[in-house]
Structures are given as C-alpha cells and as structure tokens.
Short mmCIF file of C-alpha atoms and ligand atoms in Angstrom, two decimals:
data_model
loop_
_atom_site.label_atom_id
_atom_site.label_comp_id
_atom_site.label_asym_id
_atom_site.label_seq_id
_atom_site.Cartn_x
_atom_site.Cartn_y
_atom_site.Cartn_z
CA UNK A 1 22.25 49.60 106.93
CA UNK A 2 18.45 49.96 105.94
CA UNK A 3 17.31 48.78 102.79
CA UNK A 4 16.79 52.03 101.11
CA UNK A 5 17.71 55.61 99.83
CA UNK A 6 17.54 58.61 100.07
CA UNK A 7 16.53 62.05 98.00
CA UNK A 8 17.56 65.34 98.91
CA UNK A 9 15.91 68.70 96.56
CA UNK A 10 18.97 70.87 97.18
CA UNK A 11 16.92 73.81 96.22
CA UNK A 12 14.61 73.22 99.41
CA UNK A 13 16.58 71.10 101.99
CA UNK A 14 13.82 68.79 101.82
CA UNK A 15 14.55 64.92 101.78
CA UNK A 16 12.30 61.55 101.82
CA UNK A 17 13.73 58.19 102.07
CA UNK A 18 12.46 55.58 99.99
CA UNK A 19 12.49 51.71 100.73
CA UNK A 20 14.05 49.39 97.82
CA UNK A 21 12.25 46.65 97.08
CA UNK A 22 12.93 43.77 94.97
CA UNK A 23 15.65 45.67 94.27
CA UNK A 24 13.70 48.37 92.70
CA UNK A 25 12.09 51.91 94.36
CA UNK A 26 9.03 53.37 93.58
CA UNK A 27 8.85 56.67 91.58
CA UNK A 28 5.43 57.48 93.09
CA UNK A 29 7.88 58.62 96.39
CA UNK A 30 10.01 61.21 94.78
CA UNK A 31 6.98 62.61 92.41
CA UNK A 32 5.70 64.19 95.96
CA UNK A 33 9.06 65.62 96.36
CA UNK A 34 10.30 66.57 93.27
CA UNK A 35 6.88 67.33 91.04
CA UNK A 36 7.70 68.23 87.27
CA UNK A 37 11.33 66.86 87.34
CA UNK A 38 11.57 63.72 85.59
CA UNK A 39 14.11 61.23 85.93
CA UNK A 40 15.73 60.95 82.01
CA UNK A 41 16.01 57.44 80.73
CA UNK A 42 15.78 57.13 76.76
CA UNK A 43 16.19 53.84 76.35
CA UNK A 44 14.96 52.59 79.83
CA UNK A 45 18.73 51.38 80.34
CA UNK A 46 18.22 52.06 84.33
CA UNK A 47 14.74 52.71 85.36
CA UNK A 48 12.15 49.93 85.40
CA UNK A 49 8.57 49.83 83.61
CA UNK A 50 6.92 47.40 85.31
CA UNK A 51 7.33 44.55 87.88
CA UNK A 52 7.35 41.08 86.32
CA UNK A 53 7.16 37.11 87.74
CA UNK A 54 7.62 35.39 84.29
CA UNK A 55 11.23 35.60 83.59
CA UNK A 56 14.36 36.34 85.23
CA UNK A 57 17.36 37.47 83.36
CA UNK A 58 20.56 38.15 85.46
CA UNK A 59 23.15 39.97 82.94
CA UNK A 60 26.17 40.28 85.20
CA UNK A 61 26.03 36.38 85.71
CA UNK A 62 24.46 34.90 82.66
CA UNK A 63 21.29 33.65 83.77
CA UNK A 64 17.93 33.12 82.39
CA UNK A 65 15.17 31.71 84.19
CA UNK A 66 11.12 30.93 83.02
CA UNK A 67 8.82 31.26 86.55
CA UNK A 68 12.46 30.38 88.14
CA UNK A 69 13.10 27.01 86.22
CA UNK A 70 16.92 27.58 84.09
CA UNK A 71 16.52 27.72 81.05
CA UNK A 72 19.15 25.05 80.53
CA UNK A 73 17.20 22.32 82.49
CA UNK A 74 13.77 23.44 79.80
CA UNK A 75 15.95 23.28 77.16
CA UNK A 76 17.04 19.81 78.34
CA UNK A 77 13.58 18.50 79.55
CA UNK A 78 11.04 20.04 78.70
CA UNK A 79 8.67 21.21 75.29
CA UNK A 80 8.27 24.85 73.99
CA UNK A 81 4.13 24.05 74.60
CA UNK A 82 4.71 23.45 78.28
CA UNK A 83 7.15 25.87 78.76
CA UNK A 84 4.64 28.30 77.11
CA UNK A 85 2.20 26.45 79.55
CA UNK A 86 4.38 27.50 82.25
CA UNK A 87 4.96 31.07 81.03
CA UNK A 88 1.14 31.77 80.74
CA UNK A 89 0.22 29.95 84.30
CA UNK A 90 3.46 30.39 86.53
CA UNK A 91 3.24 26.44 87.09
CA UNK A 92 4.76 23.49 84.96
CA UNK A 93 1.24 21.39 83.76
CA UNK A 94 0.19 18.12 85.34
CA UNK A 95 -0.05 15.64 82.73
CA UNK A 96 -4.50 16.28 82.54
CA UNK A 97 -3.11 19.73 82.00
CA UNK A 98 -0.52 19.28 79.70
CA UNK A 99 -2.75 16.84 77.74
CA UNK A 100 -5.43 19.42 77.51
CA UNK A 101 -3.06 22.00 76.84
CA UNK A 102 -1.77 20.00 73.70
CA UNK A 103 -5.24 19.27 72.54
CA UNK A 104 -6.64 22.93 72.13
CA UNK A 105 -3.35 24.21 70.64
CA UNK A 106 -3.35 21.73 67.99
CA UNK A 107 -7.60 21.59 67.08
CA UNK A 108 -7.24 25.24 66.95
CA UNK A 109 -4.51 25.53 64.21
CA UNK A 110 -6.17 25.98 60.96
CA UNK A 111 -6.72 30.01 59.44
CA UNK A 112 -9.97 30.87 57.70
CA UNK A 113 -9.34 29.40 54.13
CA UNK A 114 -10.53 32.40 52.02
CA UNK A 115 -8.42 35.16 54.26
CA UNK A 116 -5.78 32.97 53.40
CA UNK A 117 -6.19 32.87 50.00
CA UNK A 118 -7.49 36.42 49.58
CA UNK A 119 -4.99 38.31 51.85
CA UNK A 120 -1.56 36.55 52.28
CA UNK A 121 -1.92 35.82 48.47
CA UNK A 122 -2.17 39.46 47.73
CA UNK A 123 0.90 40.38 48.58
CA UNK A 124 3.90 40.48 46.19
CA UNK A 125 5.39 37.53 45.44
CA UNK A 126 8.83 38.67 47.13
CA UNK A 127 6.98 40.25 50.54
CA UNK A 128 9.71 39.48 53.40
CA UNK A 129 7.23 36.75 55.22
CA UNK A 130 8.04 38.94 58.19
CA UNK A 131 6.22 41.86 56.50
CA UNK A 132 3.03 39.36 55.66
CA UNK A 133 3.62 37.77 59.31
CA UNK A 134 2.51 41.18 61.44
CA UNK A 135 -0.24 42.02 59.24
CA UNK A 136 -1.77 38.77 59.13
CA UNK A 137 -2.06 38.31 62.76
CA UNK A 138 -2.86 42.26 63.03
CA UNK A 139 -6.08 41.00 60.65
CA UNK A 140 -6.84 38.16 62.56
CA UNK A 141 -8.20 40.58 65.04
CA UNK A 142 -11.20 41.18 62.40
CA UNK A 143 -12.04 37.65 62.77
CA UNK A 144 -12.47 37.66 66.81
CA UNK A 145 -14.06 40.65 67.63
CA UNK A 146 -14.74 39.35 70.91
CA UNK A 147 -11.21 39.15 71.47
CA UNK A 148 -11.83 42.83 72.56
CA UNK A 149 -13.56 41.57 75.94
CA UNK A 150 -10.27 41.58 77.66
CA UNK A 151 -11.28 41.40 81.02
CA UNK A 152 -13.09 38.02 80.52
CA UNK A 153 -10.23 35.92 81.71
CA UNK A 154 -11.81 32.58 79.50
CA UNK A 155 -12.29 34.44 76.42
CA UNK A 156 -8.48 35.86 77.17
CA UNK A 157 -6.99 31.96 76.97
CA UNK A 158 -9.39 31.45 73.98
CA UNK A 159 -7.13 33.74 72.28
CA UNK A 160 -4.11 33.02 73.60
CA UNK A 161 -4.98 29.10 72.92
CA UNK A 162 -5.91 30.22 69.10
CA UNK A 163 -2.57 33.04 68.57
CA UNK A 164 -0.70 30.33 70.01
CA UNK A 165 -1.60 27.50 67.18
CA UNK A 166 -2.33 29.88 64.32
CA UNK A 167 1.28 32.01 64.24
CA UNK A 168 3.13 28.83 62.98
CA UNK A 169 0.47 27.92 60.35
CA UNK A 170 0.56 31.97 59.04
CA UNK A 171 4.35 31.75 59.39
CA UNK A 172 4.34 28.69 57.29
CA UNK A 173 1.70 30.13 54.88
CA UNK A 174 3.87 33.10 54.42
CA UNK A 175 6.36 31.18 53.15
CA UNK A 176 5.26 28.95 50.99
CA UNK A 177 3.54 31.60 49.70
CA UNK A 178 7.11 33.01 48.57
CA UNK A 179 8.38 29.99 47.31
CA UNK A 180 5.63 29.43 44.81
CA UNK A 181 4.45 26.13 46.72
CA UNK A 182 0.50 24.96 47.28
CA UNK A 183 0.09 25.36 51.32
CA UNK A 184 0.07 22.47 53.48
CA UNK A 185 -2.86 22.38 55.99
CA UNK A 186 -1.75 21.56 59.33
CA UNK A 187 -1.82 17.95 60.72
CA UNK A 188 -2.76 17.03 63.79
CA UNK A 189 -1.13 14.18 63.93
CA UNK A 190 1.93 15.89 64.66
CA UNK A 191 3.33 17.31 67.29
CA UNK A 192 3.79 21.30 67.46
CA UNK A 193 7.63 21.23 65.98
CA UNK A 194 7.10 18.45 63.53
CA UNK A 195 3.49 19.85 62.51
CA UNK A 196 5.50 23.66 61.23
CA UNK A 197 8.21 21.64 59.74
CA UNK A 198 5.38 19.85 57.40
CA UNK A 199 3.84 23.23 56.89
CA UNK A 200 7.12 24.39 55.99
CA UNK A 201 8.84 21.30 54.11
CA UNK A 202 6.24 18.80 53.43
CA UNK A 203 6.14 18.41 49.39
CA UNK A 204 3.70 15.15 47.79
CA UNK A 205 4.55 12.53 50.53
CA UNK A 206 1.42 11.72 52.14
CA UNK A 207 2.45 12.58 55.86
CA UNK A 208 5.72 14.40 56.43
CA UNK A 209 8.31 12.73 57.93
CA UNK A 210 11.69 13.93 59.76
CA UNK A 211 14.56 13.37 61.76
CA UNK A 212 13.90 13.36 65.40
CA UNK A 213 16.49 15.32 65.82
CA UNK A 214 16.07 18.36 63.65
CA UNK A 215 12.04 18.99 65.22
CA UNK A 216 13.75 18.04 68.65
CA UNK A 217 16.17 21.37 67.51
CA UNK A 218 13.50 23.26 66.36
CA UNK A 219 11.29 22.61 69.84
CA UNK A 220 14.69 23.62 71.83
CA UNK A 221 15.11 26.66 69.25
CA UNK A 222 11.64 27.64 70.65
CA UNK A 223 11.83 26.89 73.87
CA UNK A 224 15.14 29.38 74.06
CA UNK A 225 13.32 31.94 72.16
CA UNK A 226 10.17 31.86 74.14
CA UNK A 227 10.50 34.58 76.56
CA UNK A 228 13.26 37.34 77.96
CA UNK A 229 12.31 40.28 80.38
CA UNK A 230 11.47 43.24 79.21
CA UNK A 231 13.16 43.02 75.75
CA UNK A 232 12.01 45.67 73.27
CA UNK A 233 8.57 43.77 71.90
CA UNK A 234 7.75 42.46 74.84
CA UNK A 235 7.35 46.44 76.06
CA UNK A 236 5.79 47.06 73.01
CA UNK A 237 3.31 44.53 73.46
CA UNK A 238 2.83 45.87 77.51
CA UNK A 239 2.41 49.50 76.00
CA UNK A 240 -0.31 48.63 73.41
CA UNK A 241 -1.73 46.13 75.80
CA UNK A 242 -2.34 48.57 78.39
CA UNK A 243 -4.36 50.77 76.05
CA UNK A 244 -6.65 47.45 76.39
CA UNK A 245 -5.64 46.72 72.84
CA UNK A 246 -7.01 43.04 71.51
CA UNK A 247 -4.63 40.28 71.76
CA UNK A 248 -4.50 39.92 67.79
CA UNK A 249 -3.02 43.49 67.57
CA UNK A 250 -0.97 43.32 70.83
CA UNK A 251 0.68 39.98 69.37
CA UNK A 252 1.33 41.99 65.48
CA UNK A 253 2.93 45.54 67.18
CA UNK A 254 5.15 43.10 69.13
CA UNK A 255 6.31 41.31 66.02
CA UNK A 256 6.58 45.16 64.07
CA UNK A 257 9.28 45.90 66.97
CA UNK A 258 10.98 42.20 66.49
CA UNK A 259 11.21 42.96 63.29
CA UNK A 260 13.78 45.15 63.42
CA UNK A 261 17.69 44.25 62.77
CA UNK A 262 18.81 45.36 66.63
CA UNK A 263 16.68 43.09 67.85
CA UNK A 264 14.55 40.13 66.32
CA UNK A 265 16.37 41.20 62.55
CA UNK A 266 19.60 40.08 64.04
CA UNK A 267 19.68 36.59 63.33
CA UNK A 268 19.04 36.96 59.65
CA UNK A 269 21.49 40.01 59.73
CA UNK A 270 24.25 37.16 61.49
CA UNK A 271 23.71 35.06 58.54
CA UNK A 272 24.19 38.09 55.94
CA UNK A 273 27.44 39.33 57.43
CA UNK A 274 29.05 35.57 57.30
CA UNK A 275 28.03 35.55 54.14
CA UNK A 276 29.84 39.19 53.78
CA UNK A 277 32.56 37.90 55.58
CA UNK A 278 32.95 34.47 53.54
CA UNK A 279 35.79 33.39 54.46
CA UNK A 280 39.05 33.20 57.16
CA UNK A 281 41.17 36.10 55.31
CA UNK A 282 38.04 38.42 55.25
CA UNK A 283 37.58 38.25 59.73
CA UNK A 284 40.91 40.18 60.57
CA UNK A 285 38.87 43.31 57.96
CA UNK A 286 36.05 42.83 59.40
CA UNK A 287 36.82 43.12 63.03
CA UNK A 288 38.87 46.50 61.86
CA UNK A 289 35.94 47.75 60.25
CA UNK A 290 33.69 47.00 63.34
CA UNK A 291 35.98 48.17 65.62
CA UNK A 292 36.22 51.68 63.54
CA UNK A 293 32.68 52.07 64.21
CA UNK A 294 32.13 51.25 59.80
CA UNK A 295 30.06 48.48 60.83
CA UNK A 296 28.42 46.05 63.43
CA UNK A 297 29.33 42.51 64.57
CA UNK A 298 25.60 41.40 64.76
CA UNK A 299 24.99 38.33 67.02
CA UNK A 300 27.02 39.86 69.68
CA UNK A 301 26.46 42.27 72.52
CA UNK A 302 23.13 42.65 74.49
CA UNK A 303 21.79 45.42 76.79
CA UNK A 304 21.29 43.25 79.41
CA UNK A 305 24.18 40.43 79.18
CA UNK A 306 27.30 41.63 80.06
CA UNK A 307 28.38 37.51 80.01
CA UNK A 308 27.97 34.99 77.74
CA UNK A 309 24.06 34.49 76.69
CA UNK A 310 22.94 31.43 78.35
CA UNK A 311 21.14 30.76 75.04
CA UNK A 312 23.90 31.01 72.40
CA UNK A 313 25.94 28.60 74.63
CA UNK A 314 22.81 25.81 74.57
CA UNK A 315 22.33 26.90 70.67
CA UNK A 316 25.66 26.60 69.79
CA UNK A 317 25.73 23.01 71.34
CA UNK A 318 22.19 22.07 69.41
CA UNK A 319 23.84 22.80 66.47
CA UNK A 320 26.27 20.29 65.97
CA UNK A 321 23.28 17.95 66.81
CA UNK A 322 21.53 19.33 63.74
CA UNK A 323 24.68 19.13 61.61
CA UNK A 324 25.06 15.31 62.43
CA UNK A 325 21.74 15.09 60.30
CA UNK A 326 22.56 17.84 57.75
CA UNK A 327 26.10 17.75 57.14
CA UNK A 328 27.92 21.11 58.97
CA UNK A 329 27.33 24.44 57.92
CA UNK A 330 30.52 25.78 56.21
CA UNK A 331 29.56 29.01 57.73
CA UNK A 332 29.87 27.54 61.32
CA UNK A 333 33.40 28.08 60.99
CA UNK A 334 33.31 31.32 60.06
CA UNK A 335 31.54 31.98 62.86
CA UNK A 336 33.48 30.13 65.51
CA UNK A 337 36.29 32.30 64.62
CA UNK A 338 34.69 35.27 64.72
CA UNK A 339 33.94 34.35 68.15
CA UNK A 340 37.60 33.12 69.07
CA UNK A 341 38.81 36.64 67.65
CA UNK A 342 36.40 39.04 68.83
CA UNK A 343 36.68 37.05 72.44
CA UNK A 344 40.33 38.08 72.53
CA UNK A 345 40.39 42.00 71.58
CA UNK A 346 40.04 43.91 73.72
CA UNK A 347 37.05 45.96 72.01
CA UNK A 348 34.76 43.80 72.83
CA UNK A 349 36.08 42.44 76.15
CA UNK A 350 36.38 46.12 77.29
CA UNK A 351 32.27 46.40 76.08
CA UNK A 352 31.41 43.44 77.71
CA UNK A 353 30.37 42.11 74.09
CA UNK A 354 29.52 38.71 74.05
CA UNK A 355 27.22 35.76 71.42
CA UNK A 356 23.90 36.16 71.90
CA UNK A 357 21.11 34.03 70.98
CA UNK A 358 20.97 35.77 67.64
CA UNK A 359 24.73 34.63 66.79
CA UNK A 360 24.40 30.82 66.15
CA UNK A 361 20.32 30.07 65.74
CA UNK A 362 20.48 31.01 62.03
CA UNK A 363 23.22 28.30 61.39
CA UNK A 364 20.74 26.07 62.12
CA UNK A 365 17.87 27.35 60.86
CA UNK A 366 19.74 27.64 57.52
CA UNK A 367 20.83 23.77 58.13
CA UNK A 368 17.48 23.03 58.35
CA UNK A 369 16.53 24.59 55.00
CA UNK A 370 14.27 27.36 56.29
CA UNK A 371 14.93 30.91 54.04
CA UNK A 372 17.33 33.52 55.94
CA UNK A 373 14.45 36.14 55.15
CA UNK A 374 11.79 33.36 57.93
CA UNK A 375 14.31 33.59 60.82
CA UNK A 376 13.15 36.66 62.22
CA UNK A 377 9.46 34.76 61.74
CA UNK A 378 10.79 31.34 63.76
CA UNK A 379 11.61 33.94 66.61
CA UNK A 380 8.48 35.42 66.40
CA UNK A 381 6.36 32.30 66.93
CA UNK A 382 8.16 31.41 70.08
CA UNK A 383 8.23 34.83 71.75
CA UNK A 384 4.14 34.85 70.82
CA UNK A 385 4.19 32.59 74.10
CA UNK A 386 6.20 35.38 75.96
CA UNK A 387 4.48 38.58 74.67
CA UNK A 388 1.22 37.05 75.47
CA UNK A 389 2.35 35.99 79.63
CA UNK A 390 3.07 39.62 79.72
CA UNK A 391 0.24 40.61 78.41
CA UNK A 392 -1.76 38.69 80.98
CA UNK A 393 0.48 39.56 83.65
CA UNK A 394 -0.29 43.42 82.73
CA UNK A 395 -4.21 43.29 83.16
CA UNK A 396 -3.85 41.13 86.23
CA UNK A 397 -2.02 43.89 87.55
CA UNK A 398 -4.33 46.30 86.95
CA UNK A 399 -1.59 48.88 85.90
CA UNK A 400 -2.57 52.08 83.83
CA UNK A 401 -2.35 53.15 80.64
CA UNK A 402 1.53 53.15 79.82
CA UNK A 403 1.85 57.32 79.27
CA UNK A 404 5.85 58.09 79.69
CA UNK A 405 6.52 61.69 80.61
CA UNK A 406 9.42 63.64 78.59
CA UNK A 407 12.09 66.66 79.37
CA UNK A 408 10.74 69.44 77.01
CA UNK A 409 14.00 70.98 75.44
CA UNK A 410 12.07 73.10 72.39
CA UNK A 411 11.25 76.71 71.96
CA UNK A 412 9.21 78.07 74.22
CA UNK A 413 6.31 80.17 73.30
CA UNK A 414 6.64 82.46 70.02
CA UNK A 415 3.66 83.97 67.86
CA UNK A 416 2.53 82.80 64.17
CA UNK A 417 3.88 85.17 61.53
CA UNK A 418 2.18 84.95 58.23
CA UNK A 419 3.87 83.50 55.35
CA UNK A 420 4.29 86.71 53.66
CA UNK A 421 6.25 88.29 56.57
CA UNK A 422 8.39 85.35 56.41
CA UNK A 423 11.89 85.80 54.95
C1 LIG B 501 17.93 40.34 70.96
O1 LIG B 501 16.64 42.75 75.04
C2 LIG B 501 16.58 41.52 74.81
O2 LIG B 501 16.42 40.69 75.69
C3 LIG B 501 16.68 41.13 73.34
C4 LIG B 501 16.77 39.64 73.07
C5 LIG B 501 15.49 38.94 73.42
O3 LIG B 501 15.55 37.71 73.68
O4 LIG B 501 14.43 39.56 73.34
O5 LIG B 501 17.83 39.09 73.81
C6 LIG B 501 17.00 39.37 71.59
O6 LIG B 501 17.49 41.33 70.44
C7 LIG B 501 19.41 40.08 71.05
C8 LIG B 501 20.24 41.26 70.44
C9 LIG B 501 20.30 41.04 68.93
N1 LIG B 501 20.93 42.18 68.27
C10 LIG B 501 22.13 42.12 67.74
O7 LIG B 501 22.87 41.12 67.78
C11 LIG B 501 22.54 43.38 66.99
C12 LIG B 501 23.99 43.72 67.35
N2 LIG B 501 24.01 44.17 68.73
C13 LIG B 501 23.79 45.54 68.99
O8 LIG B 501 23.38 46.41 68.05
C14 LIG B 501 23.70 45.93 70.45
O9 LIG B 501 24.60 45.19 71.14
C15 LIG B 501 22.34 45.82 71.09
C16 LIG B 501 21.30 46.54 70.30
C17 LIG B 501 21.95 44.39 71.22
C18 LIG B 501 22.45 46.42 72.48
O10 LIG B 501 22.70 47.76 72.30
P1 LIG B 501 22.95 48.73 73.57
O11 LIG B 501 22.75 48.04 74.86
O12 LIG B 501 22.18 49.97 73.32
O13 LIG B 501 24.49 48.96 73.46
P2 LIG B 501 25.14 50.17 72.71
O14 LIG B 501 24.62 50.22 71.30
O15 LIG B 501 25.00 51.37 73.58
O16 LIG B 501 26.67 49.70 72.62
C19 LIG B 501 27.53 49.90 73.74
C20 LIG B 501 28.92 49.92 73.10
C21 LIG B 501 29.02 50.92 71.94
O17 LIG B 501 30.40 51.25 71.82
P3 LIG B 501 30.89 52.74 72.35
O18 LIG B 501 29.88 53.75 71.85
O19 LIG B 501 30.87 52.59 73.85
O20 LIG B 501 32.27 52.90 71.79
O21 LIG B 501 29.19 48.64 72.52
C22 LIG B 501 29.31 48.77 71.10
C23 LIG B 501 28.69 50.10 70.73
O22 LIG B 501 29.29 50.60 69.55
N3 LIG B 501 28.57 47.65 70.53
C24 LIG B 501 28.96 46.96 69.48
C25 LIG B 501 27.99 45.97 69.30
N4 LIG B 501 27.03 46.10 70.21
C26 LIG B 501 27.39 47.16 70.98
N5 LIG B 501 30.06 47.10 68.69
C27 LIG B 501 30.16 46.19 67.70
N6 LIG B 501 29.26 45.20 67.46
C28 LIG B 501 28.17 45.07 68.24
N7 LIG B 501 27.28 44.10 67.99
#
C-alpha cells in the first residue's frame, strides 16, 4: 500500500495524492486543489504547525524523548544544564563542552543592580512572582538591544547563554522580593540547582548549604520540565519568534501562556485543590463534583498523553527522596488517593485521564519550602531551555511568519446607518 493519501473535491472530480511523511502531509498539496477551503483545527488537536527534532512525545505509549535520549535515563544521569546543552545543540556535550557550557551560564548570572532595585521593587508587595517573572525578562530586552540581530547565530547563544543564567536569579529576586527578604546575589561557587536554592533560601550563613538530595530533586525537577513538543508556550514562543521577535520577548510571551492554570498554572492549582480537598472524607465529593462537570481534577489529563505521563511517574518517585530529608507531605496522601480513585472510575479511564507532570511536582516543591504562588516560576526556568531550542530550530528553518488562516462565519456585507436611524 503506498505511503500516502488521497483528496478528492467532489464538486469537480478532481483528486491529488499526497505522500505522508514522517507521518505528517503537507498542506501546500491540497491548497492547489482546494484554494480558499481551510482545514478547521481550533486548538491544533490534529493538524501540525511545524516539524520539530528536539523532542519526541508519543501519547498513546507514554514516551518522552530529548534529541531521542528517554527522558528517564536524563532524569537518571544526566544535569538540567546538559540536557539544556543537548536541547539547544541536538548532541550530549563532551566534557571541553560541557565545561564551557557550565562556565558561561554561571559568569553570566547576575541582573543589572539598579533594574533590580528600580523595577522588580516597584511592584506591589503581593505581585504573584509569576506576574513580575514575564515582565522582567520582557524588560531585559531593553538591556540587549543587539539581541535583535537574530540572524547572527553567536550573538543568538549570547542570549540564550545570558536568558539561560539570568531566569533563576529574576525568579529568585521575585521572590524574595515578596517575602520581605534582602536578595541574595548569585554564587558561583555553586552549581546551577544549589546556586537558585541560595537565591531562594540562603538567610545570614555565609555560603548556603543543602542536602544533596533536595538540589539533586530540584536538577531532576528541571530536567523533566525542560522541554515537551509543541505544548502551548512553546507555540507561543514559535509564533512571536517567527515575527523575528528578540529572544528577551520570545522567552516573556512564552512564560504569559505558561502562566495560565491549563497549563503551566496547574501545579500551583494541584496544590490548591488538595488543600480544598483536605482530607480522605472530602475525595468521594470531590470526584462527584468533577465528574458533574462543577469542577476540574487539575494534575490529570493531557492533550497529548492518553497514558500515564512519563514525568509524574519519575516525579512521583523523586518525591519520597525529598521527603526522606523533609519529613512527608501530609498532602501526598491525599493525593495518592485521588489517584487510586480517579484510576478506577470509569470517568476518567473512559477519557483516557491520567497524572501528569503537574500532579505531584508541587508536593515537592512545597517540601522544599518554595511558595505555591513560585511553582508556575520553577517550571518556567526549565522550559526557558525548551522555548529557546525551538526558537533556534525555527530560524534555522527558515519558516515564515506564523499567519493562521480562519473560516469566516460573520455577516456578510451590510451598510453603516447613522446613529439616529438606529432603533
Ligand atoms: C501541562 O501540552 C503539553 O505538553 C503541556 C505540558 C508541558 O509539558 O508543556 O505537558 C504541561 O500543561 C500539563 C497539563 C496541566 N494542566 C492540568 O493539569 C489542568 C487540568 N487538565 C485539563 O484542563 C486538560 O486535561 C488539559 C487542558 C490538560 C487538556 O485539555 P484537552 O486536551 O483540551 O481536553 P478536553 O478539555 O477536551 O477534555 C476532554 C474530556 C472532557 O470531557 P467531555 O467533554 O468529553 O465529557 O476530558 C475531560 C473534559 O471535561 N477532562 C477532565 C480533565 N481534563 C479533561 N475532566 C476532569 N478533570 C480534568 N483534569
């Protein structure tokens, strides 16, 4: 059978047969056959925007792969900076590379002391750090104006290299900022994890010291959190980006759609329904009330993963490493049954509903004493690494300005009648 299908315009008997490719066929062959009909996709739930090499997410089967590595063996092995090596080059660093790699990142951390002090301190004291997260980076751009030479492919890294080891010192800046504490200047004696966890935690000790364990949680947090297809802000960072938008502003419109509760949101909206939920006799409600349609069970379902998300399963398993330092979260329970229950009705089996990475990252975040309100903020420093491989990947392609078509279904075309003559 060939590899391919075929169109038929019932209205003229004419057909064309198009190849698939990569599992994919390209519009360009039915636009000569069927001009002004569009193909209707909303929320791109079937048709493609782009071809991509940086990750691979198989839904039916539970997969995720960076530049074909699983991201079980990362999480195991490897460091969120060479993973977001790998996403950005397609290859895993040799160690000249990876040392290199390190070295820029971390001499390249610091923010411009007065914008600090002047901008992220004129916000209210109770801003959501998310809110102060995408307009801080969105002003960076102001600070690079050659950032705008996008087609300079060193200047491009020089950004990258600089969004890359500024988002965790803005995140961190953020939210000390809310907490009434003096900010903590990065160290560069530290490596990336343990650096934001001083920025974060450090109080009068002279260095900041932690637990292995919890900045080993917080690099695996990163890694899982690092990239994912063609999620919602990573197409929002490919549509602004392919207006030839700087990186700085790129980076902020992707964290604007993150920000959001569907997507990004979701992990602090996890942790507000357990707290909802608070306790064993309050699940049984719940899952009526989400089942009527009254409400959501956030942390579960995904438009892609009709299995379990790779992620929550290596999440869920990180977290009882965290809770051997913390002490368990009393909301992990909670939690697990909601799993158990909503695993067993037929709702969600019937939906293919399943954990996903949202449902058990803010248990550890909140183990680890960050705020629920920074755990949208923790996602968006990771997926910096992804949005900004795309946005490579897009000008290396070349591809146009991103300019979807629509179906027009308003009035057609009526005269103006003057105000008076209105009734
Ligand atoms: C992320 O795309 C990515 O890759 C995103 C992400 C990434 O790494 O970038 O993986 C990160 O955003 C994970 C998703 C985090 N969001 C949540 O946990 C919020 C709760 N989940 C949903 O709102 C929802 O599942 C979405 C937004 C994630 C997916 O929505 P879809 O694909 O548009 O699915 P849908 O809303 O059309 O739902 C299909 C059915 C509906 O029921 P029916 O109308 O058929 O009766 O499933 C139901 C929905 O009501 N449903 C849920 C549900 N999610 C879907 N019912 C209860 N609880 C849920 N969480």
């Amino acid at each position: 059978m060939p590899e391919s299908i075929t169109i038929t315009d019932n209205r003229t008997g004419e057909s064309i047969e198009v190849p698939i490719v990569d599992g994919g066929v390209d519009a360009a062959a039915w636009r000569k056959l069927l001009p002004n009909v569009w193909f209707l996709d909303p929320s791109f739930s079937t048709t493609a925007a782009t071809t991509s090499a940086v990750s691979e997410v198989d839904g039916e089967n539970g997969i995720l792969r960076y530049r074909g590595y699983p991201i079980e063996q990362l999480a195991e092995h490897s460091t969120f900076l060479e993973v977001a090596y790998l996403l950005l080059h397609g290859e895993l660093p040799t160690p000249g590379e990876y040392d290199k790699w390190v070295y820029d990142i971390t001499h390249h951390t610091f923010i411009h002391e007065r914008f600090r002090k002047r901008f992220m301190e004129s916000f209210l004291h109770d801003a959501h750090p998310m809110g102060m997260f995408v307009s801080t980076i969105a002003a960076l751009s102001t600070f690079y104006p050659e950032a705008k030479d996008i087609d300079d492919s060193q200047n491009r890294m020089h950004q990258i290299v600089r969004l890359i080891a500024k988002v965790p010192t803005v995140a961190a800046a953020g939210s000390r900022f809310n907490s009434g504490l003096p900010f903590v200047y990065p160290d560069n004696n530290l490596d990336f994890a343990t650096n934001f966890l001083s920025m974060m935690f450090k109080i009068a000790e002279p260095t900041y010291e932690c637990d292995p364990a919890m900045s080993r949680a917080l690099d695996l947090l990163l890694i899982t959190h690092a990239d994912h297809g063609q999620n919602c802000s990573t197409s929002t960072a490919r549509v602004v980006g392919s207006a030839h938008t700087d990186p700085y502003s790129v980076i902020a419109a992707a964290a604007c759609s993150l920000y959001g509760p569907r997507h990004g949101g979701a992990n602090q909206a996890v942790m507000e329904m357990l707290y909802e939920i608070g306790s064993y006799e309050n699940i049984d409600p719940f899952i009526k009330a989400v089942k009527a349609g009254e409400t959501r069970l956030m942390g579960f379902g995904h438009r892609v993963y009709k299995n379990y998300d790779p992620r929550a399963r290596i999440i869920k398993d990180a977290a009882y490493d965290v809770f051997e330092v913390t002490g368990s979260n009393p909301l992990l329970d909670i939690a697990l049954k909601l799993e158990e229950v909503a695993l067993g009705d037929d709702y969600f089996v019937s939906r293919r509903l399943y954990p996903n990475v949202d449902f058990y990252s803010g248990l550890i975040y909140q183990s680890m004493g960050f705020p629920t309100d920074m755990f949208t903020v923790l996602f968006a420093i990771a997926r910096t690494a992804g949005w900004l491989a795309h946005w490579v990947e897009l000008l290396e392609q070349d591809s146009r300005i991103a300019r979807p078509r629509q179906v027009y279904t308003g009035s057609t075309e009526r005269t103006y009648t003057p105000i008076t003559e209105r009734s």
